Short mmCIF file of C-alpha atoms and ligand atoms in Angstrom, two decimals:
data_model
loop_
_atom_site.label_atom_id
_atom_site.label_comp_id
_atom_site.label_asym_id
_atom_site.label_seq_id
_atom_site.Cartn_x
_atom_site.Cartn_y
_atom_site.Cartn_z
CA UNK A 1 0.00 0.00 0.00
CA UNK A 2 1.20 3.57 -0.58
CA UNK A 3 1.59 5.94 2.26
CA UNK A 4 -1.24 5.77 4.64
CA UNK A 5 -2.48 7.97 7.46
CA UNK A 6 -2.08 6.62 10.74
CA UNK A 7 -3.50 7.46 13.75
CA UNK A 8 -1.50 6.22 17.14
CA UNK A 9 -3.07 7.47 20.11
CA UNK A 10 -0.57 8.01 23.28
CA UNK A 11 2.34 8.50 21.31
CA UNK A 12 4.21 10.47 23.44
CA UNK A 13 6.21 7.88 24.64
CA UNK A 14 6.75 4.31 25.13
CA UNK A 15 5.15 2.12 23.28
CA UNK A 16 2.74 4.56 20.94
CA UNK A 17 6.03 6.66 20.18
CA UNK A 18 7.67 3.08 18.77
CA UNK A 19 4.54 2.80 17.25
CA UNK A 20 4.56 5.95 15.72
CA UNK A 21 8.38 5.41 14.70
CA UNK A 22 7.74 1.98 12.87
CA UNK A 23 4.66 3.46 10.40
CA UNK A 24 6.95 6.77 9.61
CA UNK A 25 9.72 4.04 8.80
CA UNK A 26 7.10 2.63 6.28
CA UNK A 27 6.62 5.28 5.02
CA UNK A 28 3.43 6.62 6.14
CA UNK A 29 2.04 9.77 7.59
CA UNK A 30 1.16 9.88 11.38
CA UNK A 31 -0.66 11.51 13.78
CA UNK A 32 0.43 11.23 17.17
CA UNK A 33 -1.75 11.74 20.00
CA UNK A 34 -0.69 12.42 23.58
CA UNK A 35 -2.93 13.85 26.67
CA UNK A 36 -0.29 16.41 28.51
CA UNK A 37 2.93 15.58 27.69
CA UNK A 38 3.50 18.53 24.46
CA UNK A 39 7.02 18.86 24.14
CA UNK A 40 7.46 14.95 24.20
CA UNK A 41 5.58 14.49 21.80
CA UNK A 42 6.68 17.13 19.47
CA UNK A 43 9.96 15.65 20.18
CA UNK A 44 9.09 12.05 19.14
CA UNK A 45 6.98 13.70 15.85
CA UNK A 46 10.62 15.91 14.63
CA UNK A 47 12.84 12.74 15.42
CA UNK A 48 10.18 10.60 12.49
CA UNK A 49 11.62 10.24 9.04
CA UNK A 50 9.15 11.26 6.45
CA UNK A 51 7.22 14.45 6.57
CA UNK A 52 3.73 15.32 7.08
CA UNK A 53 3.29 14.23 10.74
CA UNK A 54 1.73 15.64 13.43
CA UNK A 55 1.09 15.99 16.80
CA UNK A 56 -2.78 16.18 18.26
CA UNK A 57 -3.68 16.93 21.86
CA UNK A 58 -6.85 15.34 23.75
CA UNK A 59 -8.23 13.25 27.14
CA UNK A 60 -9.52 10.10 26.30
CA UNK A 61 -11.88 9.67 28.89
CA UNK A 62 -13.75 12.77 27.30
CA UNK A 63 -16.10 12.15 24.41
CA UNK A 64 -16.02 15.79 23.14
CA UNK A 65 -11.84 15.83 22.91
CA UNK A 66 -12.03 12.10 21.15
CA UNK A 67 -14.40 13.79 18.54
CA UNK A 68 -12.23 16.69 17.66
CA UNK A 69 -8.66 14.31 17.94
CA UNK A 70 -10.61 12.62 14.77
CA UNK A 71 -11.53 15.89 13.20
CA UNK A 72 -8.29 17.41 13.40
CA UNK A 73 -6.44 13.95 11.88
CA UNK A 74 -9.34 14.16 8.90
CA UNK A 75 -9.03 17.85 8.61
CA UNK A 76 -5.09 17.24 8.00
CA UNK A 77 -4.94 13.78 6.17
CA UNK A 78 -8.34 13.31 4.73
CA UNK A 79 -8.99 9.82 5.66
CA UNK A 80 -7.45 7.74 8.59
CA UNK A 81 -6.58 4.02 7.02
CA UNK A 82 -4.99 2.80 10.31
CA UNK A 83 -6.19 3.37 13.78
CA UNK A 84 -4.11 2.34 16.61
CA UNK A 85 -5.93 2.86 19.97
CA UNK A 86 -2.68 2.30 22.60
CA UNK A 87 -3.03 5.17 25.13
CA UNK A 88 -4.30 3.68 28.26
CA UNK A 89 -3.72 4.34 32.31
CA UNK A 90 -2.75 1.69 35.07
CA UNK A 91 -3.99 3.00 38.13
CA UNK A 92 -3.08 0.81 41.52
CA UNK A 93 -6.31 0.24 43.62
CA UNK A 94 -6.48 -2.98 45.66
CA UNK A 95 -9.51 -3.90 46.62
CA UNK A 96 -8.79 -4.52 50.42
CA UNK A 97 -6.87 -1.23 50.73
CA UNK A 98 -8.52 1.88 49.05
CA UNK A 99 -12.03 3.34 50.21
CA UNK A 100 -15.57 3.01 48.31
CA UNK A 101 -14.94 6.74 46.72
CA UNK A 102 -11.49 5.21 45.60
CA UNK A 103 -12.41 2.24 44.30
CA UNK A 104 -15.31 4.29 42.16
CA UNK A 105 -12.82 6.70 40.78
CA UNK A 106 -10.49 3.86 39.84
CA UNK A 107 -12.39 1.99 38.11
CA UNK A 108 -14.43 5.16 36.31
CA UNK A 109 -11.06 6.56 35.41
CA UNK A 110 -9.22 3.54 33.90
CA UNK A 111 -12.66 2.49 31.73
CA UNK A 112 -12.87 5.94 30.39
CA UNK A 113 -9.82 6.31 29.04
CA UNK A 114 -8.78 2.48 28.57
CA UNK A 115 -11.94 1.22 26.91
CA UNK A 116 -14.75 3.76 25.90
CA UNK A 117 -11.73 6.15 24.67
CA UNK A 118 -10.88 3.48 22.12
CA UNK A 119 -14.58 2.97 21.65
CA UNK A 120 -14.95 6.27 20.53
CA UNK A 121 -12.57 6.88 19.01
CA UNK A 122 -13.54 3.83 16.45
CA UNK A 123 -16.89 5.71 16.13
CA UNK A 124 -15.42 8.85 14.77
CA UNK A 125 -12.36 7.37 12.86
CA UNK A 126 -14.60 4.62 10.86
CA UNK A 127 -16.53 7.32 9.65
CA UNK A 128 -13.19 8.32 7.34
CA UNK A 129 -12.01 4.78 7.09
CA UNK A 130 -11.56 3.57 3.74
CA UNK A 131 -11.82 -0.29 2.64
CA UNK A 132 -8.54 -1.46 3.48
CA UNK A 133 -8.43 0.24 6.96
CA UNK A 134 -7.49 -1.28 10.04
CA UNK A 135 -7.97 -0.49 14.12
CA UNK A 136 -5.29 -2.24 16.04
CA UNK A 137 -5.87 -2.19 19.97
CA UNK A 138 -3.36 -2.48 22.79
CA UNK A 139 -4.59 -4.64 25.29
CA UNK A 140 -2.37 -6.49 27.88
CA UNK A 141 -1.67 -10.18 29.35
CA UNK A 142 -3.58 -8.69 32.66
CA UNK A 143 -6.90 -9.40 30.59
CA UNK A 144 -6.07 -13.27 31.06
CA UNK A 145 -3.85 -13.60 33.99
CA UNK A 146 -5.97 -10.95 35.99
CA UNK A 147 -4.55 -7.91 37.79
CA UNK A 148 -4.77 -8.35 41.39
CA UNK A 149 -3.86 -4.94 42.14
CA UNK A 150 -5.17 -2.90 39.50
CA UNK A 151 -9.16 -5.01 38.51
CA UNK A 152 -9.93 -1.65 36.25
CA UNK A 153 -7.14 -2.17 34.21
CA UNK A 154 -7.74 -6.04 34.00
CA UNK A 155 -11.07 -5.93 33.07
CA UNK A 156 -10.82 -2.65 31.13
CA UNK A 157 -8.43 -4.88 29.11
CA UNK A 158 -10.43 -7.76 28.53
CA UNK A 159 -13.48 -5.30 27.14
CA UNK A 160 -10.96 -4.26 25.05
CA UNK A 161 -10.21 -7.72 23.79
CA UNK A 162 -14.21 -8.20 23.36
CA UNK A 163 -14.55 -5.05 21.79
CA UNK A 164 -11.88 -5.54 19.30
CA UNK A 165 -13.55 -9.01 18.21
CA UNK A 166 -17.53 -7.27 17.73
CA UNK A 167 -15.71 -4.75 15.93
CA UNK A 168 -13.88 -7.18 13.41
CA UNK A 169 -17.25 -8.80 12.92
CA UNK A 170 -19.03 -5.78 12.33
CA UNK A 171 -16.00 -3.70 10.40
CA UNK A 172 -15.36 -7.41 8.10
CA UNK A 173 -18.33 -6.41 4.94
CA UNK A 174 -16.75 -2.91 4.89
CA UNK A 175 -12.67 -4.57 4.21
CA UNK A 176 -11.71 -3.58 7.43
CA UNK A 177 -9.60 -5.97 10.07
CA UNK A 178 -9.75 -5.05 13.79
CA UNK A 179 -6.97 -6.77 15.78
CA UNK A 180 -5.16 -6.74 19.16
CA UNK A 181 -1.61 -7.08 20.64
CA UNK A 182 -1.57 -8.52 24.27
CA UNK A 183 1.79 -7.62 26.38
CA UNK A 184 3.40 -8.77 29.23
CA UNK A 185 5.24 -6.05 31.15
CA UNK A 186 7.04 -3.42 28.57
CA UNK A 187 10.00 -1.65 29.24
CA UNK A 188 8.59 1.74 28.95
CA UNK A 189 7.00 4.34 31.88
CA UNK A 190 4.05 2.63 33.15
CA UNK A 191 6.39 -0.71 34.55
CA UNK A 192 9.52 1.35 34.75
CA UNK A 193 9.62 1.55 38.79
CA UNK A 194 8.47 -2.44 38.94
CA UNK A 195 11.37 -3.48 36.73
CA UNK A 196 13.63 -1.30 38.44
CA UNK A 197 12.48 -2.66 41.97
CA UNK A 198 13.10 -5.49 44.12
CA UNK A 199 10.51 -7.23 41.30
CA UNK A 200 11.86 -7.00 38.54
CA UNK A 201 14.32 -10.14 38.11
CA UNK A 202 10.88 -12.29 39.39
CA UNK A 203 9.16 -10.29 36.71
CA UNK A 204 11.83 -10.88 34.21
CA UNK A 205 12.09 -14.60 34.68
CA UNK A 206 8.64 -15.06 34.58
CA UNK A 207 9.32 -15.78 30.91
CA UNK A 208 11.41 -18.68 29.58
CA UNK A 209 13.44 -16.24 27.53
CA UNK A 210 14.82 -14.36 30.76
CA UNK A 211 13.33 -10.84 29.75
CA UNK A 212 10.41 -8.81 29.07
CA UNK A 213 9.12 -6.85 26.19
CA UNK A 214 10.38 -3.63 24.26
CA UNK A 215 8.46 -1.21 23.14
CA UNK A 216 9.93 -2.13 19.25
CA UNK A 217 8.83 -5.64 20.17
CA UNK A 218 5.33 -4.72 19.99
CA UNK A 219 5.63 -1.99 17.73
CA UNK A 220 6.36 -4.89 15.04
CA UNK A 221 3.49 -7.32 15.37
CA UNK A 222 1.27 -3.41 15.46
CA UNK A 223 2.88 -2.70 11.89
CA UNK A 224 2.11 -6.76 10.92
CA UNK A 225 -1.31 -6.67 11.98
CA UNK A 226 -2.21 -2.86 10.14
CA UNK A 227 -0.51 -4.41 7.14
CA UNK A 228 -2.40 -5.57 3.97
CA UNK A 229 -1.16 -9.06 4.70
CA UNK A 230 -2.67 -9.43 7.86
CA UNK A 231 -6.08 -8.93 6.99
CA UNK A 232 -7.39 -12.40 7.57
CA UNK A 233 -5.80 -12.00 11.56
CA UNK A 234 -8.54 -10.00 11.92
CA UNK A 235 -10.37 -10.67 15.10
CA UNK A 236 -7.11 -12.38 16.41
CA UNK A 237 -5.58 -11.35 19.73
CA UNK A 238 -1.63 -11.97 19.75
CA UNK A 239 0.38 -12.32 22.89
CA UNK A 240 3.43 -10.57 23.05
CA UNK A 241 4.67 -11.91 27.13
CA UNK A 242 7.25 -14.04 26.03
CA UNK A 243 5.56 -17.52 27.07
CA UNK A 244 5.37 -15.83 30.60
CA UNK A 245 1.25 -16.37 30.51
CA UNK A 246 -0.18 -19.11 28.18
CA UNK A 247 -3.60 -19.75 27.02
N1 LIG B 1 4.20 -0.93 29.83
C1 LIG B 1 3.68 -2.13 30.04
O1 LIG B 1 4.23 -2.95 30.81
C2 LIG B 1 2.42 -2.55 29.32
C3 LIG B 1 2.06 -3.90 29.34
C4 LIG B 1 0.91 -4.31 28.69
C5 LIG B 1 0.12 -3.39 28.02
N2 LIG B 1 0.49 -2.08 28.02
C6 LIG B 1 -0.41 -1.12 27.34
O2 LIG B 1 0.30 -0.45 26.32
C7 LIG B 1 -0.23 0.86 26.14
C8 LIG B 1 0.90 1.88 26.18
O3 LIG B 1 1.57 1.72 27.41
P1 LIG B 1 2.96 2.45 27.76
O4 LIG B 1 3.62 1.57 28.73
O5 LIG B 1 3.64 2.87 26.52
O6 LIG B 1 2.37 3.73 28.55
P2 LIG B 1 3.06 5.08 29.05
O7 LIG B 1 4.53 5.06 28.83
O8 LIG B 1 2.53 5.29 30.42
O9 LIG B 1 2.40 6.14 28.04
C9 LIG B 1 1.01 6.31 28.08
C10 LIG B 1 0.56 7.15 26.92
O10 LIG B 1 -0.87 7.29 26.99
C11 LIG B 1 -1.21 8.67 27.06
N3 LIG B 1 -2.35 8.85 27.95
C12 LIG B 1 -2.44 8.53 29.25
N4 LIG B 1 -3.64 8.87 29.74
C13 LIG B 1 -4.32 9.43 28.73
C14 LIG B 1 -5.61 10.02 28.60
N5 LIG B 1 -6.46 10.12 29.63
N6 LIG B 1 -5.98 10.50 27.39
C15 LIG B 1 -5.14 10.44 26.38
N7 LIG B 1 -3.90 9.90 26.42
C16 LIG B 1 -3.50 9.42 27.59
C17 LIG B 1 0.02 9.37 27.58
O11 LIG B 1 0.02 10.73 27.17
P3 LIG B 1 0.90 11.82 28.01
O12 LIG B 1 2.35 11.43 27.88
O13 LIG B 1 0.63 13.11 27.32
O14 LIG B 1 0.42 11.73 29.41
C18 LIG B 1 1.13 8.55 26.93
O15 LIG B 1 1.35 8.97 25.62
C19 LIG B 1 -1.27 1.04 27.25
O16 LIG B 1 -2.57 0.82 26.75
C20 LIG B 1 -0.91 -0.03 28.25
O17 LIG B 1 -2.01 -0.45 29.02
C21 LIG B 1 1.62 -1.63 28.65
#
């Protein structure tokens, strides 16, 4: 396919900025989204080979900023061909520790933005998609192992994986493939104090291979499953934890 335009939602860092770095690579135009964090991600957009990209600002958990992030991509690129929903929040709230108003703040918070962000944001984005297009989600292992500490993000995860799958179904007839990548821990941010803690060589030898994920590592099965080739994994969910978690 010639140049498409991407959409990569937190792609201020971590794993959306790898993201962001593999399309560019290809060749394509991006659009990378980030909620606060402005001069990173104008950094990671002037570091991209390839011109055209750009940076667009907006909170997840809020319908109205989802709708514009779309209308600003469409306004700029004319279509979106790939979407890649990967911003998401990991917010610790054990069940035995926090209070009620905690607990209902967790789990409002990491749904908004983690699951009815992404929702949304397929809404708007579909509406430009050609045939061809793809949405690629970025779930987590924590949807199948479970997340003791953080249940929001767990099941927040797992909607994700459901949502991904109606969405292939619906999205087939119109040529489009819906997919998911599934993680372990990434070395990016969000696990950067637990692999740097007393945890970390447990966490890192929790897979046969002694290590856990990149953010290149899953940067490359995103670019695989947005690829024309990949069309018939649509619906498929691919774990990325290193044979840490099988299922
Ligand atoms: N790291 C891991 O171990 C791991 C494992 C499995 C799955 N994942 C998943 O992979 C994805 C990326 O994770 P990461 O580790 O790269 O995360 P990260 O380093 O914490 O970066 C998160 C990104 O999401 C954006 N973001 C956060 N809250 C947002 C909101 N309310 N609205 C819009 N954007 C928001 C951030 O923007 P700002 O920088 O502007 O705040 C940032 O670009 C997440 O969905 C995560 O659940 C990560």
């Amino acid at each position: 396919m010639s140049e498409r335009a991407v959409l990569v939602t937190g792609a201020s860092r971590g794993i959306g900025a790898a993201v962001a770095a593999a399309f560019a690579a290809a060749g394509d135009r991006v659009a990378l989204h980030y909620r606060g964090s402005t001069e990173l991600a104008e950094k990671v957009r002037a570091a991209l080979p390839g011109d055209g990209h750009l940076t667009v600002q907006g909170d997840l958990a809020d319908p109205t900023a989802v709708a514009s992030i779309i209308e600003t991509v469409v306004k700029e690129f004319g279509r979106i061909d790939v979407l890649v929903n990967n911003a998401g929040i990991y917010v610790e709230h054990r069940i035995e520790d926090v209070s009620y108003d905690e607990w209902q703040e967790s789990w409002q918070r990491t749904l908004a933005v983690n699951l009815l962000g992404p929702a949304n944001l397929a809404w708007c984005a579909v509406r430009h998609m050609p045939r061809g297009g793809r949405i690629v989600n970025v779930s987590s292992r924590g949807a199948f192992r479970g997340e003791p500490r953080q249940p929001a993000y767990g099941a927040s995860k797992a909607g994700l994986n459901s949502l991904g799958q109606s969405l292939a179904r619906a999205l087939g007839p119109r040529g489009i493939a819906v997919s998911t990548v599934a993680p372990g821990y990434v070395e990016t941010d969000m696990a950067a104090d637990v692999l740097a803690g007393p945890q970390g060589d447990t966490i890192r030898a929790q897979s046969p291979l002694g290590r856990v994920a990149t953010p290149a590592d899953v940067a490359a099965a995103v670019l695989y499953l947005a690829s024309a080739q990949a069309e018939l994994a649509s619906g498929t969910i691919i774990d990325l934890n290193g044979a840490s978690h099988l299922r």
